[in-house]
Amino acid sequence: MNLLPKSSKEFGSVDYWEKFFQQRGKKAFEWYGTYLELCGVLHKYIKPREKVLVVGCGNSELSEQLYDVGYQDIVNIDISEVVIKQMKERNASRRPRMSFLKMDMTQMEFPDASFQVVLDKGTLDAVLTDEEEKTLQQVDRMLAEVGRVLQVGGRYLCISLAQAHVLKKAVGHFSREGWMVRVHQVASSQDQLLEAEPRFSLPVFAFIMTKFRPVTGSALQIFELCAQEQGKPVRLESAERLAEAVRERQQYAWLCSQLYRKAGLGSVSLDLCNGDTGEPRYTLHVVDSPTVKPSRDNHFAIFIIPQGRETEWLFGMEEGRKQLAASAGFRRLITVALHRGQQYEGMDSIQAELSARVMELAPAGMPAQLQVPFLSVGGDIGVRIIQHQACSPLSGDYVIEDVQGDDKRYFRRLIFLSNRNVVQSEARLLQDVSHRAQKKRKKDRKKHRPPDTPEDLPAAQGQSIDKSYLCCEHHKAMIAGLALLKNPELLLETPLALLVVGLGGGSLPLFIHDHFPKSCIHAVEIDPSMLEVATQWFGFSQSDRMKVHIADGLDFITCLAEEEARPHYDVIMFDVDSKDPTLGMSCPPPAFVAQLFLQKVKSILTPEGVFILNLVCRDLGLKDSVLAGLKAVFPLLYVRRIEGEVNEILFCQLHSECKLATPELLEMARALEQTLRKPGKGWDDTYVLSDMLNTVKIV
């Protein structure tokens, strides 16, 4: 039997409801949840001795169940004579103090201020079927009547799906009247998904509109959202922000419904936010592995990514997460990244905090009472210490953080918060610098500091950097490109002129400076804040062989190319990111590979020099175009793909006849490495130059 209307407009029809209840008979119809699902909110906002008016009562058992637990001063009205007759017969002897009246809620017959609560379960939704003028006028009459029959301090408690037009109308009407507006999400059970009767995948909300005494000239408006039954209300600045917050919760509920019904929805991610502040606390990625054979214990698992490791390929890229899920052997794996700026006590507290929420994302078919495993690397949540936070006018908000790696070594990172999953610069800290000692020093200084003195920065900010170690694979590959220069075994004794565009933390030019004692390096950085960061936090310093120019790399190279006695560099390196996230190429900005500009780069490169470029381009068509443009200016072009990353390192030279086969390249790299590995040079044993050139291909 089809009891749901073909069109939402039928909700507003008296004839529809008469026919509906005749067909339905005496069986209660609970669209928006049973009493057990709603009682938490109802008991929170209705006191047992208050006089309650239920509008559009239908044949719901809600009033009866409220009556049975002590709420006995209840009046019910409905426009359907059929349902009022049914309800009177059903309750005459068992609930003598509860009344049922046939009445139009837009023209109620009660005196002013007759009730302390008006309870509406889906009635506003049923009336407000569209935004046509006639409908809106009817709703205005209804809401005006609600306001008339409520006492000051009374509450209109409306159970609703909070569709956008309904929320807008209700919030707009009562906020203009000077009432306090609160929207409270009703907790729902996943059992709803399995019910035989049609139910909504949208979550149910309660509007709690509290009537204040009118204050002449007051423009105060109060908007609050309560996301959980026992949760603390969050004050929001506007009706628009309230609508946005409700919409976010609706989208989450729809997603949970879809994830429950079917697997393999593709890449699904969402943020779980701190209920008090609204700030993101966890980022979840849902990964399904349809090829995993189902068994009782492999339905579902949660993987907590240790702090600071969310940028690694295995955790930060979709392909990496798929590999992780397949190796874990679960049908559905949810990876959980912990946000910087949030406090976490440990794995047990995270598990307790997430358990209820992640179960909403569980797949269908999971055995009842199944214990869902929480997994991690090494069983802990990792260590992240925020050392510094600031905002650059050019690069935006950024943080300097120290994180603990796999081998318990600490690494310092520069992260731009506009792209928080990308490590902008990274350096390893020296092993003898204990973070426990750093924290103790910090605590001791704080203990002896006068109250008004700002807290000192940690000691040895830049001096704790291991300058012999390159963290970034693309930096290692760029250094290996120096083997393309003539006589690489003599480079330590050869005066080399290098131009590096893009300073970041300064690791790349600093490594060259320290390992090639005759080199002279000009580094160009557009953002003066980055020079401060590199100097203060990454051990960078200028010298007579290392000069930093604060300038736009495009302008700097253009000026050099236009000089009569222009300088020539043996090596030019581009490691500069784009500030525009909408482009298909994030490194370098497209202007740096434009034909006219590449000609300027060519004009300041020595004939046997090498131009080395870090390319990050996800748009295959754009990448082909970039490679073709480079090839037109630099006939000899090698490409080295960085495994597990989007980065590709391009080595460009001017003479195609100087092309080297892979064995020759590797031999030159070994010769250079042998020179660099001399005693006292502090060479990293894990860094093998020839490995960096092993997979190089000629374009």
XYZ file of C-alpha atoms in Angstrom:
699
model
C 0.000 0.000 0.000
C 1.464 3.363 -1.028
C 0.876 5.777 1.841
C 3.452 8.377 0.864
C 2.321 11.242 -1.367
C 3.257 11.328 -5.023
C 3.987 15.036 -4.693
C 5.024 17.042 -1.647
C 2.154 19.443 -2.334
C -0.279 16.726 -1.232
C 1.069 17.174 2.318
C -0.886 20.417 2.559
C -4.179 18.887 1.439
C -6.948 18.157 3.969
C -8.385 15.518 1.605
C -5.017 13.762 1.453
C -4.787 13.410 5.228
C -8.404 12.222 5.563
C -7.735 9.500 2.976
C -4.349 8.729 4.529
C -5.728 8.006 7.997
C -8.690 6.037 6.623
C -6.231 3.769 4.773
C -3.784 3.677 7.666
C -6.376 2.675 10.209
C -5.294 2.535 13.859
C -1.619 1.737 13.204
C 0.588 4.626 14.362
C 2.755 6.358 11.769
C 6.100 7.639 13.087
C 7.989 9.220 10.196
C 10.396 11.319 12.181
C 11.280 8.764 14.825
C 9.689 6.905 17.674
C 9.303 8.214 21.194
C 12.484 6.368 22.214
C 14.429 8.229 19.519
C 12.949 11.625 20.418
C 12.620 11.395 24.201
C 16.118 12.740 24.911
C 15.320 16.042 23.198
C 11.714 16.172 24.426
C 12.647 15.681 28.083
C 15.415 18.268 27.751
C 13.053 21.025 26.606
C 9.666 20.119 28.160
C 9.008 19.990 31.922
C 6.432 17.451 33.183
C 4.083 20.079 34.681
C 4.035 22.384 31.662
C 0.925 22.793 29.549
C 1.665 21.387 26.072
C -0.167 21.888 22.777
C 0.560 19.297 20.063
C -0.273 20.661 16.585
C -0.979 18.241 13.725
C -0.968 15.292 16.138
C -2.067 12.684 13.549
C -2.225 9.158 14.986
C 1.304 9.316 16.393
C 1.812 7.639 19.767
C 4.071 10.494 20.872
C 1.470 12.288 23.027
C 0.364 9.031 24.603
C 3.907 8.063 25.542
C 4.618 11.523 26.977
C 1.419 11.238 29.014
C 2.414 7.823 30.338
C 5.740 9.111 31.716
C 4.183 12.063 33.536
C 3.424 14.813 30.959
C -0.348 14.853 31.492
C -1.406 18.399 30.624
C -1.496 17.849 26.852
C -3.931 19.190 24.248
C -3.793 17.694 20.719
C -5.212 19.273 17.565
C -5.403 18.082 13.960
C -7.220 19.135 10.818
C -8.434 15.571 10.125
C -11.772 14.649 11.688
C -11.059 10.951 11.017
C -7.847 10.906 13.062
C -9.290 12.976 15.938
C -12.145 10.463 16.244
C -9.653 7.562 16.222
C -7.480 9.170 18.893
C -10.406 10.044 21.185
C -11.626 6.443 21.065
C -8.127 5.116 21.696
C -7.465 7.309 24.749
C -10.843 8.040 26.375
C -10.499 5.585 29.249
C -6.720 5.166 29.551
C -5.735 8.851 29.382
C -8.706 10.897 30.613
C -6.817 14.186 31.115
C -5.549 14.343 27.530
C -7.801 16.042 24.970
C -8.096 15.798 21.178
C -9.697 18.609 19.177
C -10.387 19.084 15.472
C -8.886 22.492 14.794
C -7.063 24.429 12.100
C -3.700 25.498 13.549
C -3.758 28.652 11.401
C -6.943 29.766 13.222
C -6.720 28.335 16.722
C -9.492 29.013 19.231
C -7.321 29.185 22.367
C -6.806 32.425 24.318
C -3.450 34.215 24.125
C -0.576 32.776 26.204
C -2.427 29.519 26.928
C 0.554 27.144 26.655
C 4.162 26.849 27.750
C 5.124 24.480 24.925
C 3.845 24.002 21.374
C 5.037 20.632 20.058
C 5.113 20.046 16.294
C 6.265 16.718 14.889
C 6.572 17.165 11.122
C 3.575 19.473 10.769
C 5.542 22.512 9.617
C 7.260 20.304 7.026
C 3.862 19.024 5.845
C 2.449 22.531 5.417
C 5.544 24.222 3.955
C 5.637 22.145 0.770
C 6.964 24.928 -1.472
C 7.750 28.641 -1.480
C 4.720 29.845 -3.409
C 3.007 32.958 -2.044
C -0.132 31.098 -0.955
C 1.885 28.507 0.978
C 4.063 31.120 2.676
C 1.007 33.094 3.778
C -0.488 29.946 5.319
C 2.781 29.249 7.179
C 2.931 32.871 8.391
C -0.559 32.442 9.886
C 0.461 29.165 11.505
C 3.651 30.565 13.073
C 1.865 33.730 14.181
C -0.719 31.571 15.960
C 2.068 29.554 17.629
C 3.536 32.814 18.914
C 0.140 34.038 20.115
C -0.789 30.982 22.180
C 2.684 30.650 23.802
C 3.556 32.387 27.054
C 6.731 34.500 27.323
C 9.527 32.029 28.048
C 7.541 29.321 26.270
C 8.995 27.164 23.526
C 7.950 26.099 20.057
C 9.518 22.646 19.716
C 9.345 21.609 16.074
C 10.587 18.186 14.900
C 11.666 18.617 11.278
C 13.916 17.342 8.513
C 15.184 20.928 8.289
C 15.018 21.180 4.519
C 16.610 24.434 3.406
C 13.370 26.330 2.706
C 11.753 25.131 5.972
C 14.773 26.091 8.076
C 15.034 29.470 6.359
C 11.382 30.262 7.002
C 11.271 29.137 10.632
C 14.574 30.734 11.634
C 13.795 33.939 9.751
C 10.324 34.316 11.280
C 11.263 33.770 14.923
C 14.596 35.620 14.862
C 12.788 38.696 13.511
C 10.374 38.388 16.432
C 13.338 38.505 18.816
C 13.076 34.845 19.889
C 16.095 32.691 20.682
C 16.687 30.153 17.894
C 18.293 26.777 18.613
C 18.548 23.795 16.256
C 19.192 20.461 17.954
C 20.109 17.333 15.984
C 18.211 14.257 17.135
C 20.324 11.147 17.731
C 19.310 8.368 15.351
C 19.769 4.623 15.308
C 21.344 2.750 12.425
C 18.474 0.281 12.785
C 16.404 2.818 10.827
C 18.248 1.757 7.683
C 16.803 -1.747 7.952
C 13.180 -0.794 8.594
C 10.473 -2.070 6.284
C 8.614 1.247 6.119
C 10.058 4.098 4.045
C 12.217 6.389 6.158
C 14.280 9.457 5.407
C 18.054 9.283 4.994
C 18.106 12.913 6.132
C 18.698 13.386 9.869
C 15.924 14.670 12.110
C 16.291 18.001 13.907
C 14.387 19.786 16.640
C 13.878 23.553 16.311
C 13.613 25.092 19.774
C 12.286 28.636 19.423
C 12.099 30.378 22.815
C 9.758 33.347 23.132
C 11.363 36.432 24.673
C 9.548 39.535 25.808
C 9.814 42.130 23.003
C 12.407 44.848 23.661
C 11.872 48.039 21.678
C 14.840 48.927 19.505
C 16.765 45.704 20.305
C 18.417 43.982 17.330
C 19.809 41.056 19.362
C 19.557 37.732 17.535
C 20.647 34.420 19.068
C 21.407 31.375 16.899
C 22.603 28.103 18.413
C 23.294 24.588 17.211
C 23.397 21.506 19.399
C 24.778 18.517 17.500
C 24.295 15.853 20.196
C 21.630 15.229 22.803
C 23.952 15.886 25.731
C 26.218 18.232 23.804
C 26.910 21.837 24.608
C 25.149 24.343 22.301
C 27.454 26.271 19.952
C 26.607 29.930 19.361
C 26.694 30.913 15.661
C 27.023 34.383 14.238
C 24.180 34.358 11.708
C 21.184 32.511 10.309
C 23.275 31.742 7.222
C 25.987 30.054 9.296
C 23.327 28.047 11.149
C 21.859 26.860 7.825
C 25.352 25.902 6.633
C 26.016 23.884 9.796
C 22.708 22.030 9.427
C 23.473 21.312 5.774
C 26.860 19.813 6.743
C 25.133 17.409 9.128
C 22.581 16.452 6.506
C 25.336 15.684 4.011
C 27.096 13.545 6.623
C 23.915 11.576 7.343
C 23.329 11.010 3.628
C 26.919 9.808 3.254
C 26.510 7.374 6.180
C 23.336 6.046 4.590
C 25.075 5.501 1.244
C 28.117 3.867 2.845
C 25.880 1.504 4.781
C 23.897 0.427 1.752
C 26.735 -0.108 -0.692
C 30.508 -0.371 -0.915
C 32.884 1.049 -3.515
C 31.589 4.628 -3.644
C 35.027 5.814 -4.728
C 37.187 8.238 -2.777
C 35.208 9.297 0.316
C 36.656 11.654 2.911
C 35.230 13.831 5.647
C 36.279 15.920 8.611
C 35.039 15.348 12.149
C 35.105 18.632 14.044
C 35.474 19.628 17.659
C 31.897 20.069 18.923
C 32.783 23.137 21.006
C 34.991 25.077 18.590
C 33.942 23.731 15.187
C 37.617 23.211 14.264
C 38.538 20.027 12.332
C 39.827 17.342 14.709
C 39.999 14.202 12.560
C 40.096 13.625 8.801
C 38.648 10.274 7.771
C 39.136 8.436 4.469
C 36.892 5.453 3.714
C 38.638 2.776 1.634
C 36.735 -0.287 0.391
C 38.516 -3.416 -0.858
C 35.880 -5.384 -2.821
C 38.379 -8.132 -3.695
C 38.840 -9.098 -0.018
C 36.953 -12.326 0.699
C 34.441 -11.716 3.544
C 34.860 -13.522 6.847
C 33.487 -12.891 10.322
C 36.474 -10.828 11.479
C 37.515 -8.818 8.426
C 34.515 -6.556 7.803
C 35.738 -3.280 9.202
C 38.770 -1.657 10.878
C 40.005 1.790 11.853
C 43.612 2.841 11.178
C 44.989 5.745 13.230
C 47.754 7.526 11.306
C 50.523 8.650 13.692
C 50.814 12.411 13.978
C 53.114 13.915 11.371
C 52.918 10.931 9.011
C 49.702 11.919 7.248
C 51.798 13.442 4.446
C 53.472 10.121 3.568
C 52.387 8.466 0.303
C 50.920 5.417 2.058
C 48.576 7.597 4.120
C 48.273 10.848 2.173
C 47.535 9.596 -1.360
C 44.531 7.628 -2.569
C 46.670 4.916 -4.180
C 48.696 4.588 -0.995
C 45.572 4.181 1.132
C 44.274 1.489 -1.250
C 47.556 -0.380 -0.836
C 47.317 -0.014 2.944
C 43.731 -1.331 2.963
C 44.606 -4.302 0.765
C 47.566 -5.267 2.955
C 45.456 -4.876 6.124
C 42.946 -7.375 4.677
C 39.661 -5.681 5.632
C 36.593 -5.124 3.436
C 36.442 -1.521 4.656
C 39.281 0.415 6.258
C 38.881 3.933 7.619
C 42.116 5.887 7.954
C 42.076 8.631 10.579
C 44.462 11.592 10.425
C 44.940 13.705 13.554
C 44.926 17.473 13.088
C 47.660 19.774 14.289
C 46.542 22.222 16.946
C 44.365 19.578 18.653
C 45.280 17.767 21.875
C 45.200 13.940 21.996
C 45.841 11.976 25.182
C 46.619 8.643 23.547
C 45.272 5.732 21.543
C 42.716 4.705 24.185
C 41.160 8.167 24.422
C 41.018 8.499 20.625
C 39.343 5.103 20.377
C 36.759 6.097 22.996
C 36.111 9.397 21.219
C 35.740 7.862 17.759
C 34.013 4.561 18.486
C 30.399 5.732 18.187
C 31.029 8.036 15.230
C 32.979 5.639 13.039
C 30.378 2.919 13.549
C 28.037 5.142 11.509
C 30.369 4.460 8.574
C 30.394 0.684 8.971
C 29.374 -1.517 6.011
C 26.198 -3.602 5.948
C 26.398 -7.246 6.925
C 28.650 -6.769 9.938
C 27.940 -9.342 12.686
C 26.260 -7.943 15.802
C 28.517 -7.100 18.760
C 31.623 -7.420 16.579
C 34.654 -5.727 18.156
C 36.052 -3.291 15.580
C 39.881 -3.218 15.704
C 41.786 0.074 15.928
C 45.152 -0.249 14.160
C 48.235 1.970 13.964
C 51.960 1.907 13.231
C 53.728 0.648 16.338
C 50.540 0.988 18.357
C 50.941 4.688 19.216
C 49.707 8.026 17.884
C 53.108 9.547 17.152
C 54.553 12.845 18.334
C 53.951 16.298 16.877
C 55.353 19.440 18.532
C 54.272 22.776 17.081
C 57.322 25.020 17.414
C 56.052 28.126 15.665
C 52.950 29.470 13.924
C 52.694 32.621 11.861
C 51.133 34.167 8.792
C 53.017 35.335 5.722
C 51.372 38.038 3.575
C 52.367 36.010 0.487
C 52.172 32.377 1.586
C 49.415 32.617 4.191
C 49.298 30.762 7.500
C 52.122 28.325 8.147
C 53.480 26.193 10.986
C 56.891 24.857 11.964
C 56.473 21.456 13.573
C 58.734 18.688 14.825
C 57.467 15.149 14.243
C 58.824 11.761 15.168
C 59.666 9.433 12.284
C 59.651 5.653 11.988
C 63.096 5.293 13.543
C 62.251 7.611 16.478
C 64.350 10.370 14.891
C 62.792 13.837 14.848
C 62.147 15.877 11.730
C 61.364 19.564 11.423
C 58.808 20.597 8.839
C 57.440 23.731 7.264
C 53.739 23.357 6.364
C 51.567 25.902 4.569
C 48.088 25.502 6.045
C 46.503 26.243 2.679
C 47.909 22.852 1.619
C 48.277 21.132 4.977
C 49.067 17.660 3.612
C 52.128 18.809 1.678
C 55.498 19.200 3.404
C 56.985 22.404 2.043
C 60.419 21.925 3.621
C 61.858 19.267 5.905
C 65.088 18.719 7.832
C 66.274 16.034 10.236
C 67.230 17.099 13.736
C 70.514 15.972 15.234
C 70.153 12.861 17.350
C 71.674 14.371 20.481
C 68.978 17.050 20.627
C 66.384 15.433 22.847
C 62.888 16.862 22.720
C 62.516 15.905 26.335
C 65.497 18.139 27.108
C 64.039 20.912 24.933
C 60.730 20.721 26.804
C 62.523 20.723 30.166
C 64.521 23.826 29.209
C 61.320 25.472 28.050
C 59.572 24.568 31.333
C 62.497 25.823 33.426
C 62.580 29.138 31.556
C 58.829 29.508 32.005
C 59.166 28.819 35.768
C 61.691 31.652 36.238
C 60.035 34.118 33.861
C 58.123 37.145 35.186
C 54.371 36.751 34.540
C 54.139 39.445 31.867
C 57.165 38.264 29.869
C 56.260 36.455 26.615
C 57.419 32.832 26.530
C 60.867 32.407 24.999
C 61.296 30.400 21.850
C 62.948 26.975 22.295
C 66.731 26.985 22.474
C 68.830 25.970 19.507
C 66.090 26.591 16.937
C 68.303 26.342 13.893
C 71.469 24.907 15.405
C 69.888 21.459 15.935
C 69.573 20.714 12.200
C 71.466 17.797 10.623
C 72.732 19.636 7.550
C 74.309 16.522 6.021
C 70.896 14.876 5.558
C 68.462 15.605 2.712
C 64.923 14.573 3.628
C 63.219 15.252 0.303
C 63.680 12.687 -2.454
C 63.367 15.360 -5.113
C 66.205 17.335 -3.501
C 68.379 14.203 -3.587
C 67.617 13.783 -7.275
C 68.405 17.456 -7.990
C 71.793 17.135 -6.279
C 72.485 13.964 -8.292
C 71.960 16.061 -11.426
C 75.271 17.802 -10.718
C 76.907 14.600 -12.009
C 75.914 15.817 -15.499
C 78.526 18.560 -15.244
C 81.938 18.035 -16.818
C 84.487 16.143 -14.694
C 82.193 15.517 -11.676
C 85.094 14.002 -9.680
C 86.733 17.485 -9.696
C 83.669 19.495 -8.689
C 84.839 20.002 -5.106
C 87.816 21.936 -6.424
C 85.903 23.681 -9.217
C 84.421 27.177 -8.730
C 80.724 26.588 -9.425
C 78.142 29.321 -9.921
C 74.612 28.231 -9.007
C 71.236 29.970 -9.084
C 68.483 28.425 -6.937
C 64.963 29.848 -7.332
C 62.803 28.971 -4.321
C 64.389 28.955 -0.870
C 61.818 27.293 1.409
C 63.674 26.032 4.480
C 66.981 26.439 2.638
C 67.952 22.733 2.750
C 68.870 22.488 -0.933
C 71.220 25.518 -1.253
C 72.637 24.818 2.209
C 73.584 21.238 1.250
C 75.342 22.495 -1.901
C 77.123 25.220 0.065
C 78.423 22.776 2.686
C 79.424 19.948 0.330
C 80.876 21.948 -2.587
C 83.408 24.282 -0.923
C 84.209 26.285 -4.087
C 80.550 26.889 -4.982
C 78.949 30.331 -5.042
C 75.170 30.291 -4.687
C 72.549 32.927 -5.380
C 69.157 31.954 -3.946
C 66.017 33.841 -4.976
C 62.936 33.881 -2.747
C 59.834 35.997 -3.292
C 58.587 35.742 0.303
C 60.751 37.501 2.947
C 59.009 35.442 5.650
C 60.606 32.303 4.231
C 64.108 33.716 4.686
C 63.233 34.342 8.350
C 61.890 30.784 8.668
C 64.967 29.248 7.025
C 67.345 31.265 9.202
C 65.485 30.906 12.488
C 64.283 27.306 12.253
C 66.283 25.388 9.630
C 69.887 26.389 10.369
C 70.251 28.467 7.192
C 72.742 31.316 7.046
C 74.189 33.577 4.392
C 77.908 33.973 3.726
C 80.277 35.328 1.111
C 79.396 32.229 -0.951
C 75.651 32.226 -0.203
C 73.498 35.237 -1.020
C 69.704 35.437 -0.843
C 67.811 37.882 -3.048
C 64.251 38.733 -2.000
C 62.633 39.054 -5.410
C 60.242 37.450 -7.847
C 62.250 34.781 -9.679
C 60.712 35.850 -12.991
C 61.800 39.465 -12.535
C 65.220 38.509 -11.190
C 66.099 36.294 -14.170
C 64.622 38.784 -16.639
C 66.859 41.536 -15.223
C 69.944 39.290 -15.423
C 69.168 38.325 -19.017
C 68.863 41.988 -20.027
C 72.232 43.031 -18.559
C 74.991 43.729 -21.066
C 77.545 41.766 -19.060
C 75.090 39.159 -17.840
C 76.335 36.508 -15.430
C 76.423 32.838 -16.386
C 75.587 29.969 -14.065
C 76.840 26.396 -14.247
C 73.639 25.193 -12.568
C 70.162 26.759 -12.414
C 67.595 25.086 -10.151
C 63.855 25.784 -9.966
C 62.126 24.495 -6.816
C 59.311 26.983 -6.564
C 55.626 26.283 -5.906
C 52.552 27.945 -7.316
C 50.291 29.933 -5.000
C 47.264 29.144 -7.190
C 45.737 25.768 -6.178
C 43.333 25.746 -9.146
C 46.091 25.103 -11.678
C 46.885 21.580 -12.871
C 50.554 22.282 -12.172
C 51.575 23.170 -8.618
C 55.325 23.426 -9.239
C 56.583 25.597 -10.843
C 54.025 28.314 -11.711
C 53.275 28.138 -15.474
C 55.067 31.432 -16.177
C 58.375 29.768 -15.244
C 58.094 27.348 -18.187
C 56.770 29.821 -20.776
C 58.854 29.786 -23.988
C 59.981 33.408 -23.776
C 61.103 33.004 -20.161
C 62.928 29.731 -20.873
C 64.948 31.593 -23.496
C 66.035 34.006 -20.744
C 67.034 31.056 -18.540
C 69.039 29.654 -21.442
C 70.836 32.976 -21.909
C 72.308 32.895 -18.364
C 73.306 29.194 -18.413
C 76.883 28.224 -19.345
C 77.160 26.122 -22.555
C 77.884 22.930 -20.602
C 75.681 23.819 -17.657
C 72.554 22.048 -16.446
C 69.092 23.486 -15.744
C 67.289 21.367 -13.118
C 63.570 21.731 -12.576
C 61.186 20.195 -10.012
C 57.929 19.556 -11.900
C 54.670 18.689 -10.122
C 51.912 18.398 -12.706
C 48.788 16.211 -12.453
C 47.362 17.344 -15.795
C 48.876 14.962 -18.355
C 48.076 17.209 -21.304
C 49.660 20.207 -19.598
C 52.710 18.114 -18.666
C 53.222 17.022 -22.295
C 53.029 20.673 -23.318
C 55.629 21.677 -20.681
C 58.023 18.917 -21.789
C 57.634 19.932 -25.446
C 58.339 23.570 -24.558
C 61.449 22.659 -22.585
C 62.698 20.382 -25.352
C 62.374 23.233 -27.870
C 64.794 25.364 -25.820
C 66.965 22.648 -24.258
C 67.496 19.869 -26.837
C 68.812 17.413 -24.246
C 66.197 16.580 -21.615
C 66.325 13.841 -18.972
C 63.366 12.983 -16.695
C 63.557 11.303 -13.311
C 60.222 10.291 -11.700
C 60.119 10.338 -7.879
C 58.596 7.049 -6.745
C 55.370 7.375 -4.753
C 55.096 11.113 -5.502
C 53.842 13.334 -8.311
C 57.242 15.058 -8.555
C 59.405 14.619 -11.648
C 62.903 16.096 -11.838
C 63.910 17.416 -15.252
C 67.584 17.812 -16.196
C 67.961 20.143 -19.185
C 71.110 20.781 -21.245
C 71.871 22.707 -24.397
C 73.668 20.134 -26.555
C 71.904 16.920 -27.545
C 75.176 15.430 -28.771
C 76.331 15.300 -25.138
C 73.662 12.692 -24.439
C 74.776 10.005 -21.975
C 73.515 6.444 -21.725
C 72.425 5.171 -18.310
C 75.696 3.284 -17.558
C 77.708 6.458 -18.239
C 75.381 8.523 -16.053
C 75.714 6.064 -13.204
C 79.510 6.009 -13.527
C 79.645 9.822 -13.313
C 77.324 9.774 -10.273
C 79.572 7.222 -8.540
C 82.631 9.350 -9.261
C 80.957 12.405 -7.731
C 79.757 10.439 -4.698
C 83.206 8.989 -4.090
C 84.573 12.520 -3.937
C 81.796 13.682 -1.586
C 82.242 10.712 0.754
C 85.721 11.838 1.843
C 86.384 11.668 5.610
C 85.108 14.615 7.615
C 82.467 15.563 5.046
C 79.515 14.213 7.074
C 77.962 12.236 4.237
C 74.644 10.389 4.777
C 75.331 6.680 4.143
C 71.759 6.023 2.966
C 72.133 8.519 0.108
C 73.457 6.802 -3.020
C 73.756 9.282 -5.881
C 73.714 6.649 -8.607
C 70.342 5.340 -7.309
C 68.893 8.759 -8.033
C 69.847 8.486 -11.723
C 69.144 4.791 -12.199
C 65.642 5.372 -13.625
C 66.401 8.520 -15.632
C 64.883 8.584 -19.108
C 65.668 10.815 -22.065
C 62.684 12.693 -23.515
